[in-house]
């Protein structure tokens, strides 16, 4: 592994305990503000996709059918992962009417697995992409689309469930706190 590949792993090892400690206690959930994160992340990742296609020395060959399929699979898998993460988040309504949400540790494991998978795939894909008839840029972009799908669909799922809880309708993944 090169030093450029070590840096993300070191950052992950430093941030993982902080994230796990932060997610031990439920946090206040404000459904009216759930659109903010996707509104920030989607344009930033869009700029990242555009920037990677404009980068100096990047492969500027147009995407073929397989490349578009790779992008669609990345987005689709991200949507499924986001729905799953949203479903795994516990939402509680307290007596004062506030909502509290606690992320599942499985969701964090999913993100860590994605991060490690992307790092491992990059080191394998770059030298073999041409032999496998894959566009390396499409594979890298598929990981960004995975992140977009996961973030947006998770927020949508949690918003729908939060509205149900506020309306007093039962939800199989929601617990009412006393």
Coordinates of C-alpha atoms in Angstrom, one line a residue, residues 2-176:
X2 CA 1.1 3.5 -0.8
X3 CA 1.2 6.4 1.8
X4 CA -1.8 7.9 0.0
X5 CA -3.8 4.7 0.8
X6 CA -2.7 4.8 4.5
X7 CA -4.1 8.3 5.2
X8 CA -7.8 7.4 4.9
X9 CA -7.3 4.3 7.0
X10 CA -5.6 6.3 9.7
X11 CA -8.4 8.9 9.6
X12 CA -11.0 6.0 9.9
X13 CA -9.2 4.6 12.9
X14 CA -9.2 7.9 14.6
X15 CA -12.8 8.9 13.8
X16 CA -14.5 5.5 14.4
X17 CA -14.3 5.5 18.2
X18 CA -15.5 9.1 18.2
X19 CA -18.5 8.3 16.0
X20 CA -19.4 5.2 18.1
X21 CA -19.2 7.1 21.4
X22 CA -21.3 9.9 19.9
X23 CA -24.0 7.5 18.8
X24 CA -24.4 5.8 22.2
X25 CA -27.1 8.2 23.3
X26 CA -30.2 9.3 21.4
X27 CA -30.2 12.7 19.8
X28 CA -33.0 15.1 19.2
X29 CA -34.6 14.6 15.8
X30 CA -36.0 17.6 14.0
X31 CA -37.9 16.4 10.9
X32 CA -38.3 19.9 9.6
X33 CA -34.5 20.1 9.1
X34 CA -33.9 16.7 7.6
X35 CA -33.7 18.2 4.1
X36 CA -30.5 20.2 4.9
X37 CA -28.0 17.4 4.8
X38 CA -29.1 16.1 1.3
X39 CA -29.3 19.7 0.1
X40 CA -25.7 20.2 1.0
X41 CA -24.3 16.7 0.0
X42 CA -26.0 16.3 -3.4
X43 CA -24.5 19.4 -5.0
X44 CA -21.1 18.8 -3.4
X45 CA -21.0 15.2 -4.8
X46 CA -22.4 16.5 -8.1
X47 CA -19.4 18.9 -8.2
X48 CA -17.1 16.0 -7.3
X49 CA -18.5 14.0 -10.2
X50 CA -18.1 16.9 -12.6
X51 CA -14.6 17.6 -11.2
X52 CA -13.4 14.1 -11.6
X53 CA -14.6 14.1 -15.3
X54 CA -12.7 17.4 -15.9
X55 CA -9.5 16.4 -14.0
X56 CA -6.2 16.7 -15.7
X57 CA -5.2 13.4 -17.2
X58 CA -8.6 11.8 -16.6
X59 CA -10.0 9.3 -19.0
X60 CA -12.4 11.4 -21.1
X61 CA -13.8 8.5 -23.1
X62 CA -17.6 8.7 -23.1
X63 CA -19.4 6.2 -20.8
X64 CA -20.6 3.1 -22.5
X65 CA -23.6 1.0 -21.5
X66 CA -21.6 -1.0 -19.0
X67 CA -20.4 2.3 -17.3
X68 CA -23.9 3.6 -17.1
X69 CA -25.0 0.3 -15.6
X70 CA -22.2 0.5 -13.0
X71 CA -23.5 4.0 -12.1
X72 CA -27.1 2.8 -11.8
X73 CA -26.1 -0.2 -9.7
X74 CA -24.1 2.1 -7.4
X75 CA -27.0 4.5 -7.0
X76 CA -29.5 1.6 -6.5
X77 CA -27.4 -0.1 -3.9
X78 CA -27.0 3.2 -2.1
X79 CA -30.8 3.7 -2.0
X80 CA -31.3 0.2 -0.6
X81 CA -28.6 0.8 2.0
X82 CA -30.1 4.2 2.9
X83 CA -33.6 2.7 3.3
X84 CA -32.1 0.0 5.5
X85 CA -30.2 2.5 7.7
X86 CA -33.3 4.6 8.0
X87 CA -35.3 1.6 9.1
X88 CA -32.7 0.5 11.6
X89 CA -32.7 3.9 13.3
X90 CA -34.7 3.9 16.5
X91 CA -37.1 6.8 16.9
X92 CA -38.7 7.6 20.2
X93 CA -41.4 10.2 21.1
X94 CA -41.0 11.6 24.5
X95 CA -43.8 12.9 26.8
X96 CA -42.9 16.5 25.9
X97 CA -43.5 15.8 22.2
X98 CA -39.8 15.8 21.2
X99 CA -38.4 13.1 19.0
X100 CA -35.2 11.3 19.8
X101 CA -33.3 9.1 17.3
X102 CA -30.5 6.7 17.8
X103 CA -28.6 5.3 14.9
X104 CA -27.9 1.6 14.8
X105 CA -24.3 0.4 15.1
X106 CA -25.0 -1.7 12.0
X107 CA -25.3 1.5 10.0
X108 CA -21.9 2.6 11.1
X109 CA -20.5 -0.8 10.2
X110 CA -22.0 -0.4 6.8
X111 CA -20.3 2.9 6.3
X112 CA -17.0 1.6 7.5
X113 CA -17.3 -1.5 5.2
X114 CA -18.1 0.9 2.3
X115 CA -15.0 3.0 3.0
X116 CA -12.7 -0.1 3.3
X117 CA -14.3 -1.7 0.2
X118 CA -13.7 1.5 -1.8
X119 CA -10.1 1.6 -0.7
X120 CA -9.5 -2.1 -1.5
X121 CA -11.3 -1.9 -4.8
X122 CA -9.3 1.1 -5.9
X123 CA -6.0 -0.7 -5.5
X124 CA -7.3 -3.7 -7.4
X125 CA -9.2 -1.8 -10.1
X126 CA -6.7 0.8 -11.2
X127 CA -4.1 -1.7 -12.6
X128 CA -6.8 -4.1 -14.1
X129 CA -9.6 -1.8 -15.3
X130 CA -8.5 -1.9 -19.0
X131 CA -8.1 -5.7 -18.9
X132 CA -11.6 -6.1 -17.4
X133 CA -13.1 -3.6 -19.9
X134 CA -14.3 -1.3 -17.1
X135 CA -14.1 2.4 -17.0
X136 CA -12.3 3.2 -13.7
X137 CA -13.9 6.6 -13.5
X138 CA -17.4 5.0 -13.7
X139 CA -16.5 2.7 -10.8
X140 CA -15.2 5.6 -8.7
X141 CA -18.3 7.7 -9.5
X142 CA -20.5 4.7 -8.5
X143 CA -19.2 5.0 -5.0
X144 CA -20.1 8.7 -4.9
X145 CA -23.6 7.9 -6.2
X146 CA -23.9 5.1 -3.6
X147 CA -23.3 7.8 -0.9
X148 CA -25.9 10.1 -2.5
X149 CA -28.5 7.4 -2.6
X150 CA -27.8 6.3 0.9
X151 CA -28.0 9.8 2.4
X152 CA -31.1 10.9 0.6
X153 CA -33.1 7.8 1.0
X154 CA -32.1 7.4 4.7
X155 CA -33.4 10.9 5.4
X156 CA -36.6 10.3 3.4
X157 CA -37.3 7.1 5.4
X158 CA -36.6 8.7 8.7
X159 CA -38.8 11.7 7.8
X160 CA -41.7 9.4 6.9
X161 CA -41.3 7.5 10.1
X162 CA -41.0 10.6 12.2
X163 CA -44.2 12.0 10.8
X164 CA -46.0 8.7 11.7
X165 CA -44.7 9.0 15.2
X166 CA -45.8 12.6 15.6
X167 CA -49.2 11.7 14.3
X168 CA -49.5 8.9 16.8
X169 CA -49.6 6.0 14.3
X170 CA -47.8 2.8 15.3
X171 CA -44.5 2.0 13.6
X172 CA -42.8 -1.4 14.1
X173 CA -39.4 0.3 14.6
X174 CA -40.5 3.1 16.8
X175 CA -40.6 3.0 20.6
X176 CA -42.7 5.3 22.7

